Short mmCIF file of C-alpha atoms in Angstrom, two decimals:
data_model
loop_
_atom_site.label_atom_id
_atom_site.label_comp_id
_atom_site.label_asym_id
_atom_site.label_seq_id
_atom_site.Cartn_x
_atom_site.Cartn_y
_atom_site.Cartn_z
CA UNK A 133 -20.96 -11.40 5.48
CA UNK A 134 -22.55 -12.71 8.47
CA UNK A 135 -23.78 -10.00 10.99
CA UNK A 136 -22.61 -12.38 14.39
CA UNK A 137 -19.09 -12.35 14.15
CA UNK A 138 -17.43 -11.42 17.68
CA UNK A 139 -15.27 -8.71 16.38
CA UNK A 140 -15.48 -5.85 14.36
CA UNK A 141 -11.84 -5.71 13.72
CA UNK A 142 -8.72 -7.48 14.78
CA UNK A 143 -5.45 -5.98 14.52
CA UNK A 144 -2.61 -8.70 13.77
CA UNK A 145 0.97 -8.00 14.65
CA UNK A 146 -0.34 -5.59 17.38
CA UNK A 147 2.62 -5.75 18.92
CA UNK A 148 5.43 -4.72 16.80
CA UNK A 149 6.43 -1.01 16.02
CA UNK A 150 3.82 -0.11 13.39
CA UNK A 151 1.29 -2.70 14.82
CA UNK A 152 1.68 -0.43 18.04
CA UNK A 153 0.70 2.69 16.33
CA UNK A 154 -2.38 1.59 14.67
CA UNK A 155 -3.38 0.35 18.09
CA UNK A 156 -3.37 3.76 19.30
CA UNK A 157 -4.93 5.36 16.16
CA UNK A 158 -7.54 2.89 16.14
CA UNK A 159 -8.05 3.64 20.55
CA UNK A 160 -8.97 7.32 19.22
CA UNK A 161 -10.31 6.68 15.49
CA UNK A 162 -12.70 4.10 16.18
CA UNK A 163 -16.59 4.60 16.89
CA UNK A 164 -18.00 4.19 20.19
CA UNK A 165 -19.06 0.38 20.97
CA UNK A 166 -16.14 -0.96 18.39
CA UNK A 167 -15.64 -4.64 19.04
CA UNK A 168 -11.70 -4.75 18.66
CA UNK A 169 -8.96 -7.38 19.02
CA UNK A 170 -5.05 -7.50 19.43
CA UNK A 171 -3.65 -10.27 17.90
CA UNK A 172 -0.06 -12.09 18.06
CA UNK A 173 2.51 -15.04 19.20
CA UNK A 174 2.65 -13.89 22.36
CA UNK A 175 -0.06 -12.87 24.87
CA UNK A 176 2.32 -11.02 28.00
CA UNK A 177 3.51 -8.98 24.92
CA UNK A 178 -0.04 -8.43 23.66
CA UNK A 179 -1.51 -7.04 27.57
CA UNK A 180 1.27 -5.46 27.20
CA UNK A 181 0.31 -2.82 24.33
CA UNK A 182 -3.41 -3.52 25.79
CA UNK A 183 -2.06 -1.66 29.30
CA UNK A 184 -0.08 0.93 27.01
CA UNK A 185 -3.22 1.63 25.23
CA UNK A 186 -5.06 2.48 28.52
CA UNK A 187 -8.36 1.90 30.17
CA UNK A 188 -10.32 2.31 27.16
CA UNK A 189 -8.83 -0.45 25.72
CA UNK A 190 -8.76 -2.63 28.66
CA UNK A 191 -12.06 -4.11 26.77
CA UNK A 192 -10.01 -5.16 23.99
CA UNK A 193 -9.90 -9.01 23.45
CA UNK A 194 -6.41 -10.88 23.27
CA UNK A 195 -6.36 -13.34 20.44
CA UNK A 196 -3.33 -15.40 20.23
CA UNK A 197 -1.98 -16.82 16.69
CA UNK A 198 1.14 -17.34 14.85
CA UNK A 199 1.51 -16.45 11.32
CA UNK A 200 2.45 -19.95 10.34
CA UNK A 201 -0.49 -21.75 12.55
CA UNK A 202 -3.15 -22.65 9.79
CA UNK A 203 -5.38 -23.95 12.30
CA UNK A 204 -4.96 -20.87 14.70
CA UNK A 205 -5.44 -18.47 11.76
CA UNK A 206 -8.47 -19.68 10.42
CA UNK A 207 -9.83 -19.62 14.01
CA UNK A 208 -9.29 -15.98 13.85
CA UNK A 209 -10.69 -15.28 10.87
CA UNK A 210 -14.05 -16.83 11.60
CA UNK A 211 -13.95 -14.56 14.38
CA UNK A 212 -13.78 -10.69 13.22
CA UNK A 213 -15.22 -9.06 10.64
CA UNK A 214 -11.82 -7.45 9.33
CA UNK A 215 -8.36 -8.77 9.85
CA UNK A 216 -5.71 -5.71 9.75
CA UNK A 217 -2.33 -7.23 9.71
CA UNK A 218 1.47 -5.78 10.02
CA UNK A 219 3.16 -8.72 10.01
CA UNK A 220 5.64 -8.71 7.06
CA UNK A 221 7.89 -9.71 4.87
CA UNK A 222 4.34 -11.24 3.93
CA UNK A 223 5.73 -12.58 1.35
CA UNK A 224 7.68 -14.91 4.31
CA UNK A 225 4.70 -15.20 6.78
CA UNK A 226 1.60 -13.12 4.95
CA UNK A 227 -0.11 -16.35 2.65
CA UNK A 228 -1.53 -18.36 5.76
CA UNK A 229 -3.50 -15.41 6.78
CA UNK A 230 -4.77 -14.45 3.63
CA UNK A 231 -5.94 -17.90 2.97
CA UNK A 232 -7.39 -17.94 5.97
CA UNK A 233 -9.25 -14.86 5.61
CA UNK A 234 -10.74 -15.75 1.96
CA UNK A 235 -11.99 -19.23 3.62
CA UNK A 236 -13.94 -17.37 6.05
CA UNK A 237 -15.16 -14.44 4.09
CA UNK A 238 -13.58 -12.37 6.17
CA UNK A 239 -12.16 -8.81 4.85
CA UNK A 240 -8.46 -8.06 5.20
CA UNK A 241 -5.75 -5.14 4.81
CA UNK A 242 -2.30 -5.27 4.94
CA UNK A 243 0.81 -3.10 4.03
CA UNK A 244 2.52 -5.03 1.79
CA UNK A 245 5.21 -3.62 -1.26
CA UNK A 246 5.73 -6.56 -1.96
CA UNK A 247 4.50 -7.78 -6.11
CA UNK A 248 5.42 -11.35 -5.66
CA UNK A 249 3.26 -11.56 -2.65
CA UNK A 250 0.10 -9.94 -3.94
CA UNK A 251 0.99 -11.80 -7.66
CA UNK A 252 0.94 -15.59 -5.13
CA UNK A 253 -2.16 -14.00 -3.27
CA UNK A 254 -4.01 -13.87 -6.35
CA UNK A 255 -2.95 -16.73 -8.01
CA UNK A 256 -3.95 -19.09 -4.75
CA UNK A 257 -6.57 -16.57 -3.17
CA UNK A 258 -8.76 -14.43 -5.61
CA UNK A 259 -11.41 -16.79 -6.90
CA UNK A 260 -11.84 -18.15 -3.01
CA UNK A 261 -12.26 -14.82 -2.17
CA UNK A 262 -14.61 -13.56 -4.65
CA UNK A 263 -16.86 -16.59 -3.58
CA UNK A 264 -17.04 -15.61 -0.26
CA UNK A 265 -17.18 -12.22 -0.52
CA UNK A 266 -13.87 -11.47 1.37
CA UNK A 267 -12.16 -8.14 0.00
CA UNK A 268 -8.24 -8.89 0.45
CA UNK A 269 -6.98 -5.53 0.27
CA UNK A 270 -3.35 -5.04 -0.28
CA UNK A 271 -1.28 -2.20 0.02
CA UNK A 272 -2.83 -0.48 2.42
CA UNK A 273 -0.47 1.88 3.75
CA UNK A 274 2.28 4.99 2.02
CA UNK A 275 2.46 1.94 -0.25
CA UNK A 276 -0.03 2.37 -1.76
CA UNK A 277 -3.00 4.83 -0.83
CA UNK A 278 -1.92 8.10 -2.15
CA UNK A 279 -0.61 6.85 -5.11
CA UNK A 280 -4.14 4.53 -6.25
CA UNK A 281 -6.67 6.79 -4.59
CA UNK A 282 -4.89 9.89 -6.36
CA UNK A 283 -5.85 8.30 -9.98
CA UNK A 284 -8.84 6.98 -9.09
CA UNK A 285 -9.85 10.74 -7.73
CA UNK A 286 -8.58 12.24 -11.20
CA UNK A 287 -10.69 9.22 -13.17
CA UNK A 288 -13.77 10.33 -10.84
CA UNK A 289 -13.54 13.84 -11.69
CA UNK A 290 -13.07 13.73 -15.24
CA UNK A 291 -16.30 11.42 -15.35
CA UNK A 292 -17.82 14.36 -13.82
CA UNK A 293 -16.53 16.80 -16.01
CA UNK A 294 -17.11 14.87 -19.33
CA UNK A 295 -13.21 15.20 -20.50
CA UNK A 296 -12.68 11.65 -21.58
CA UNK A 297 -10.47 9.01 -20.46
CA UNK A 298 -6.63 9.51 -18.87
CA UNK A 299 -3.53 9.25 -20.60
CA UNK A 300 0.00 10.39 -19.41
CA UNK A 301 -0.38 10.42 -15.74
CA UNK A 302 2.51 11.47 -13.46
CA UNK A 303 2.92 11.67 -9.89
CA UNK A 304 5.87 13.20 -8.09
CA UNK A 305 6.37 12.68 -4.73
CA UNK A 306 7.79 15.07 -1.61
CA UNK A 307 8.57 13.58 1.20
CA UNK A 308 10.39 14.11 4.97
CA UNK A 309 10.73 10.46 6.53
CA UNK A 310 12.77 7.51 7.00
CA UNK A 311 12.18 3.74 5.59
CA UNK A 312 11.74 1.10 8.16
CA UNK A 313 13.31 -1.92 9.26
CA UNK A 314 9.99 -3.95 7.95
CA UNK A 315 10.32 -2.40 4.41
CA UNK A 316 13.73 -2.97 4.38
CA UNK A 317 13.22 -6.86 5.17
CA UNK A 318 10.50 -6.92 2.50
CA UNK A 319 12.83 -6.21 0.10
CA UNK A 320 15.54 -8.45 0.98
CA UNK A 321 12.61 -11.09 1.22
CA UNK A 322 12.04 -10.56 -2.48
CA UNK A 323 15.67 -10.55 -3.23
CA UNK A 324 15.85 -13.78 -2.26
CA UNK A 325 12.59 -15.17 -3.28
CA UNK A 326 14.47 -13.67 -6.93
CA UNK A 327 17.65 -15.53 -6.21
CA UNK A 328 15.90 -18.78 -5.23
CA UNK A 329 13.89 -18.72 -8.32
CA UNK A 330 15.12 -16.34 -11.32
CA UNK A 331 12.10 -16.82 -13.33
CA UNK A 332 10.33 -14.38 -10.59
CA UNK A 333 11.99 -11.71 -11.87
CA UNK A 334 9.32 -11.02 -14.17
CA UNK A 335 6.83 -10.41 -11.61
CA UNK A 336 8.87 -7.45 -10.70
CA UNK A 337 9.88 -6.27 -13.67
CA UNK A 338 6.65 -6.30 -16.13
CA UNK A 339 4.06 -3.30 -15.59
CA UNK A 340 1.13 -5.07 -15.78
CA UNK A 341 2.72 -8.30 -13.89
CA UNK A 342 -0.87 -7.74 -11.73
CA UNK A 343 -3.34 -6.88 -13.86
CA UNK A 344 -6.32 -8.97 -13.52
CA UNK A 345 -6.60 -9.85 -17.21
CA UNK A 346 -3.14 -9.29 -19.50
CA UNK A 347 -4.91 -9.12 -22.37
CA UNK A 348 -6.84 -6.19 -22.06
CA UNK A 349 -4.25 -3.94 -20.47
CA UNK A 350 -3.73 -0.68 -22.56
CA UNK A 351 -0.75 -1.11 -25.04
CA UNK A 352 0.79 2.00 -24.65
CA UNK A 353 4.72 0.74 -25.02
CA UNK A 354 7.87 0.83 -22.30
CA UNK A 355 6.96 1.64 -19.06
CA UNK A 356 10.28 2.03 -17.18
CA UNK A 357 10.27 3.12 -13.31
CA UNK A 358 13.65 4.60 -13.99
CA UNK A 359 13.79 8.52 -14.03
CA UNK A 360 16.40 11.43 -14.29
CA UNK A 361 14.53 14.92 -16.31
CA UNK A 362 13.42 18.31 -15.72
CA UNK A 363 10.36 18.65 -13.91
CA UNK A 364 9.17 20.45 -16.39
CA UNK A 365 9.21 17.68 -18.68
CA UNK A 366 5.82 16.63 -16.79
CA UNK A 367 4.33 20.37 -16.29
CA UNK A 368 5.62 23.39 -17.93
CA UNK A 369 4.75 24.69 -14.48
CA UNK A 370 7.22 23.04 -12.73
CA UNK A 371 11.25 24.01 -11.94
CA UNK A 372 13.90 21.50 -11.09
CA UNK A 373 14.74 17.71 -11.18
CA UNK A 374 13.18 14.49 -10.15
CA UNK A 375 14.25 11.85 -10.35
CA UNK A 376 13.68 7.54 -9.66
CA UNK A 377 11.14 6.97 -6.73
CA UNK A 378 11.85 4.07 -4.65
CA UNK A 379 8.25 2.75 -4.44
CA UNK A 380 7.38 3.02 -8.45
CA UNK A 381 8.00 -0.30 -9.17
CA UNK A 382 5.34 -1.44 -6.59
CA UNK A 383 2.88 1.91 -6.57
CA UNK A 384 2.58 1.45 -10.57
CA UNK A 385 1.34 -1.93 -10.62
CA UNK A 386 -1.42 -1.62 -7.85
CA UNK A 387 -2.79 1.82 -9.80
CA UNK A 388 -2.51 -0.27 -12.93
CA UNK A 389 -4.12 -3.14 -11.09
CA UNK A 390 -7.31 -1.20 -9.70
CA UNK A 391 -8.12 0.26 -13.63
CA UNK A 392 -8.08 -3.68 -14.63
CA UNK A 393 -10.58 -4.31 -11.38
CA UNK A 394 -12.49 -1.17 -12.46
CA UNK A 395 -13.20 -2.48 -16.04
CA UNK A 396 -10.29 -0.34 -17.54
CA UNK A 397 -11.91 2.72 -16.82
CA UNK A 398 -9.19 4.99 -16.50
CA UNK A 399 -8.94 4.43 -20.51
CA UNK A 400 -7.03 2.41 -23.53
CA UNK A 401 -4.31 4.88 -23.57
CA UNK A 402 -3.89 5.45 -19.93
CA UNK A 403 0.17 5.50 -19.44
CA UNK A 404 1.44 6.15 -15.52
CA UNK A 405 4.63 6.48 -13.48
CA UNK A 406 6.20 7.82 -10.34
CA UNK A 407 9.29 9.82 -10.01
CA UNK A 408 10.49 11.61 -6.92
CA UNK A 409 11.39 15.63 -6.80
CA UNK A 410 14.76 16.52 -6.43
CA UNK A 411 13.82 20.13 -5.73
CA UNK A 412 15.04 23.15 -7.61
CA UNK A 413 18.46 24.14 -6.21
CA UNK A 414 21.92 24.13 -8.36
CA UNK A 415 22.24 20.69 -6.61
CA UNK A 416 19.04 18.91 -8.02
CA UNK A 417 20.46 17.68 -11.07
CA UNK A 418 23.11 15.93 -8.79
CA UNK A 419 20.37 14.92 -6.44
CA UNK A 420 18.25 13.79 -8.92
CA UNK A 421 21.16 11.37 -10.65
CA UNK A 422 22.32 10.29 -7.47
CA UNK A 423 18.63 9.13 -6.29
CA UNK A 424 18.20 7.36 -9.37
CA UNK A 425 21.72 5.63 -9.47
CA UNK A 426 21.72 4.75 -5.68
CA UNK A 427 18.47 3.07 -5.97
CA UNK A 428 20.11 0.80 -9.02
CA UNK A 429 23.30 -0.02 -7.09
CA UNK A 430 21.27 -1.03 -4.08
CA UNK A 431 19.01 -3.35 -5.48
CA UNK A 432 21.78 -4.51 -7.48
CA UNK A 433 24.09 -4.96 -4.64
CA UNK A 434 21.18 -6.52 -2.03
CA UNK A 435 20.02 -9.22 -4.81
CA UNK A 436 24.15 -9.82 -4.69
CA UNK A 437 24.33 -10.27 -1.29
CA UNK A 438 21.19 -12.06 -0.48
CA UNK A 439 22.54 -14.63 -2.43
CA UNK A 440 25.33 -15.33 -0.12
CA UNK A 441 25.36 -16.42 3.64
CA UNK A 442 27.87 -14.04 4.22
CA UNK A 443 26.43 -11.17 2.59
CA UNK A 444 22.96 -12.00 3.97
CA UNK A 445 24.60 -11.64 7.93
CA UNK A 446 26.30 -8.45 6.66
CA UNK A 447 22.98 -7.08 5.78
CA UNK A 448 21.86 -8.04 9.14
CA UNK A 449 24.00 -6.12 10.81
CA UNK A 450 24.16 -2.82 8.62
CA UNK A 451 20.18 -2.56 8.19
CA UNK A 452 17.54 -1.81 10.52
CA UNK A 453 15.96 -4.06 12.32
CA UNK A 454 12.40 -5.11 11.48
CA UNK A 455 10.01 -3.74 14.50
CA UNK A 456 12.20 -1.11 14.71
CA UNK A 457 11.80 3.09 14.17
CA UNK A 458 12.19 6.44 14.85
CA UNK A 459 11.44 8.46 17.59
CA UNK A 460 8.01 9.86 18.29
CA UNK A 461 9.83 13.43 17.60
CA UNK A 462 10.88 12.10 14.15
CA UNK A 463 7.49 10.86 13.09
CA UNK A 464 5.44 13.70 14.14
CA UNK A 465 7.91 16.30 12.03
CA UNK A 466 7.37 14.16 8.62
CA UNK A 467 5.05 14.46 6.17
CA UNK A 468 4.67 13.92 2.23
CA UNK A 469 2.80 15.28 -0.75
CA UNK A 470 2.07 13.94 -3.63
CA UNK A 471 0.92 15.68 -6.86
CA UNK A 472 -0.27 13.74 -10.05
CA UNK A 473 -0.29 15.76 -12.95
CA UNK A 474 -2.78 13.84 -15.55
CA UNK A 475 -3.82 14.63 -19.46
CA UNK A 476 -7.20 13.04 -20.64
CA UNK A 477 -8.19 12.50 -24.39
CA UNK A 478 -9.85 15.90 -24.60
CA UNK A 479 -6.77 17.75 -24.25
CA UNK A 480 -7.98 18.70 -20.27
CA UNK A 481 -5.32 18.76 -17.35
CA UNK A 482 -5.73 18.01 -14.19
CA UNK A 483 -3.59 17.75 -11.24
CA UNK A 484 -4.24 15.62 -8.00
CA UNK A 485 -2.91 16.35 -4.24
CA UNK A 486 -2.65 13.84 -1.67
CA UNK A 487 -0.79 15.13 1.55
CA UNK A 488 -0.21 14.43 5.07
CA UNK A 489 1.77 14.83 8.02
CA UNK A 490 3.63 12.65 9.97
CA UNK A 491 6.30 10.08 8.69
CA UNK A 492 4.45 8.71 5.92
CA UNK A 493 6.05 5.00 6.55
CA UNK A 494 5.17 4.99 10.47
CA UNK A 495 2.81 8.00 11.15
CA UNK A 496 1.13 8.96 8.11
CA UNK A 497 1.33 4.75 7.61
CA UNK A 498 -0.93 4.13 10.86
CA UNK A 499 -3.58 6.33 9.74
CA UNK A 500 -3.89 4.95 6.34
CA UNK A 501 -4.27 1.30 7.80
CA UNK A 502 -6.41 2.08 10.58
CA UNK A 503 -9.00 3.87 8.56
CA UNK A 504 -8.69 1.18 5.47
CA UNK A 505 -9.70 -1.34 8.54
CA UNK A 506 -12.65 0.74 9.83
CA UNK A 507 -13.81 1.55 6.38
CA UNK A 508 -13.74 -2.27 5.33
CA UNK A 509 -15.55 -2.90 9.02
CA UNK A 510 -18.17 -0.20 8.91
CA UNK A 511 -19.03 1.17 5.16
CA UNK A 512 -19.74 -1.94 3.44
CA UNK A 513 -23.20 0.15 1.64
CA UNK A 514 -20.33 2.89 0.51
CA UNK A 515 -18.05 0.60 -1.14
CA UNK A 516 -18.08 -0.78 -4.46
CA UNK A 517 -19.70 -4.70 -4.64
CA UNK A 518 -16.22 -6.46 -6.19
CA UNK A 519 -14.34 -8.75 -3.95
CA UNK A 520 -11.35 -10.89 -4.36
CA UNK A 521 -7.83 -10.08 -4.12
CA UNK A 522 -8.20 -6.00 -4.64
CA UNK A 523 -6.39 -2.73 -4.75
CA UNK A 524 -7.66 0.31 -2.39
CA UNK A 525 -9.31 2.00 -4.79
CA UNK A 526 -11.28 -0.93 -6.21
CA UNK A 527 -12.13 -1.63 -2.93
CA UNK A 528 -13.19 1.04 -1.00
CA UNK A 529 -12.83 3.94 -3.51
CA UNK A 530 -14.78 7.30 -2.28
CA UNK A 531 -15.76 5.99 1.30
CA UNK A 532 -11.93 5.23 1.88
CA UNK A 533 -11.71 9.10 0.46
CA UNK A 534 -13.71 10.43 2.82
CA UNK A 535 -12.81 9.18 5.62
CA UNK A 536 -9.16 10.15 5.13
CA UNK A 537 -10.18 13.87 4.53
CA UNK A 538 -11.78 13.52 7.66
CA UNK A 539 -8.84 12.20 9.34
CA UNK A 540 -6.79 15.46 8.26
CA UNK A 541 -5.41 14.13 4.78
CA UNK A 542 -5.73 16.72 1.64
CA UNK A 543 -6.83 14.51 -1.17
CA UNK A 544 -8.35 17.13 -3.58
CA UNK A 545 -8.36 17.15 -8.05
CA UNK A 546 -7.69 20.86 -9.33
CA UNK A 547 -8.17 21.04 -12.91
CA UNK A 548 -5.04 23.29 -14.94
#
């Protein structure tokens, strides 16, 4: 990538909720000298975050852009070095940018849980991309870091241990936050995008519906994101329930996605899923079932209703609003932990922690992106050579690891 671009980084979507948060993680997170940019529709709204941010920001450029101005985006990709962007459903305004950004060689990171986005990203953007030299990297938030840098951590140390390749690999996650407007919309763009066109279902449904090539992905039978067991069924070590976890559907595919990118290095046999604890109180099995069931109904219900006009304006008013979230109190007491329990061929166990605080979908989330941004803009000799359309891992692997230990996360591999 050329060395004379203006920026180092431009944030996209600076001025909504969790646009607003990276701002200020990336005020405090990034080196001295930085060259950063807000980005957006508007620029009164954008000096407007610029003056929240303070006068260390006040050298911050203003870039103005919508997400559906081609001309405007590509501008702004020519520009930076790294495009960090927040402005979802992108699977209603996130393909101009990308496009823009593989043009232009020009790395990007997003938060997307969205599959039919990253499957059109790929299918339009990935050999552009890989030309270039751009790394698209999607996911970039709760969705999906813990879940893809906690495999690719276990892969890593069983290399280093000599204990062959991973099989069953289970992560259960703990959690205290809230879902936001924005990941609500995502959905209910999907929903739609489903209702519009039925034969997009599959994207959603399949496993490997992003693997880079289908016909090497490991055969290792049904993969269902659907839970209700013991914990112990995972770990003899464990007590109580879990139960279905709402991001499986999309965590599983990107952690499947990065051992296609990888070369299938996690192994021929490797078989993962998510599930969410339930915790171990006379309740759990309750807890557990109800999780599981209330995640069915509402997806069943929302791709109902967002096939309706009437049902899509009662959504509008029951839901939250995108841009919108909780208070700083409420983000500041969250936090999550997730623990992968793996088995390799040798018969060795391992399990995986990746924990934070903060409200892992606002909090927790701005750290995530801001670092993914500063990693892509800064350790380009610490990252693996692929580019394209990637996952975290593939991307930015250990120097994405690092520098989220060193911004407080525990991401650590203790063998059983």
């Amino acid at each position: 990538m050329a060395d004379n671009r203006e920026f180092d980084l431009t944030l996209f979507g600076a001025t909504g909720f969790v646009g607003k948060l990276t701002a200020q993680y990336l005020l405090d997170a990034a080196p001295a000298g930085a060259k950063i940019a807000l980005a957006g529709r508007s620029v009164d709204k954008l000096s407007r975050v610029r003056d929240e941010l303070g006068p260390a920001a006040a050298g911050w450029e203003l870039v103005v852009a919508d997400a559906a101005d081609q001309p405007a985006l590509d501008a702004l990709a020519a520009r930076t070095t790294v495009v960090v962007t927040t402005v979802g459903p992108y699977l209603r305004y996130g393909l101009p940018l990308v496009a823009a950004c593989a043009k232009a060689g020009t790395h990007y990171a997003d938060l997307t849980g969205e599959p039919l986005f990253i499957r059109e990203a790929i299918d339009r953007n990935h050999d552009e991309a890989a030309r270039t030299g751009a790394k698209i990297v999607n996911s970039c938030g709760y969705d999906s870091i813990p879940s893809d840098l906690s495999v690719y951590q276990l892969y890593r140390r069983s290399v280093e241990d000599n204990t062959g390749e991973l099989t069953d690999t289970t992560l259960i996650a703990s959690l205290k936050g809230g879902v936001s407007g924005g990941t609500i919309d995502s959905g209910r763009a999907m929903m739609e995008a489903v209702a519009a066109d039925p034969s997009k279902q599959s994207v959603l449904s399949h496993p490997y519906s992003l693997s880079p090539d289908k016909s090497m992905d490991p055969d290792v039978g049904r993969q269902s994101d659907q839970a209700l067991q013991r914990a112990s069924a995972i770990d003899p070590s464990l007590d109580g329930w879990v139960g279905t976890f709402v991001m499986a559907m999309h965590n599983t595919k990107i952690v499947r996605r990065s051992n296609g990118l990888l070369g299938w290095v996690y192994g021929k046999n490797f078989r993962y899923r998510e599930v969410m604890s339930a915790g171990k109180s006379a309740a759990a099995p309750l807890v557990a079932a109800g999780m599981s069931g209330g995640i069915v109904a509402t997806m069943a219900a929302g791709a109902l209703l967002s096939r309706v006009g009437a049902g899509r304006k009662l959504l509008d008013r029951v839901l939250p609003k995108p841009g919108t979230g909780p208070s700083e109190q409420a983000r500041t007491s969250g936090w999550f932990t997730m623990k992968t329990y793996a088995h390799t061929t040798s018969g060795a166990k391992y399990v995986a922690t990746f924990a934070g605080q903060g409200d892992p979908g606002y909090q927790a989330t701005a750290v995530l992106l801001g670092e993914s941004g500063l990693c892509l803009a800064f350790d380009g000799a610490k990252q693996p050579e692929l580019a394209g359309v990637l996952t975290p891992a593939a991307a930015m692997g250990d120097a994405l690891t690092e520098r989220l230990r060193a911004a407080g996360m525990t991401i650590e591999v203790d063998r059983a």
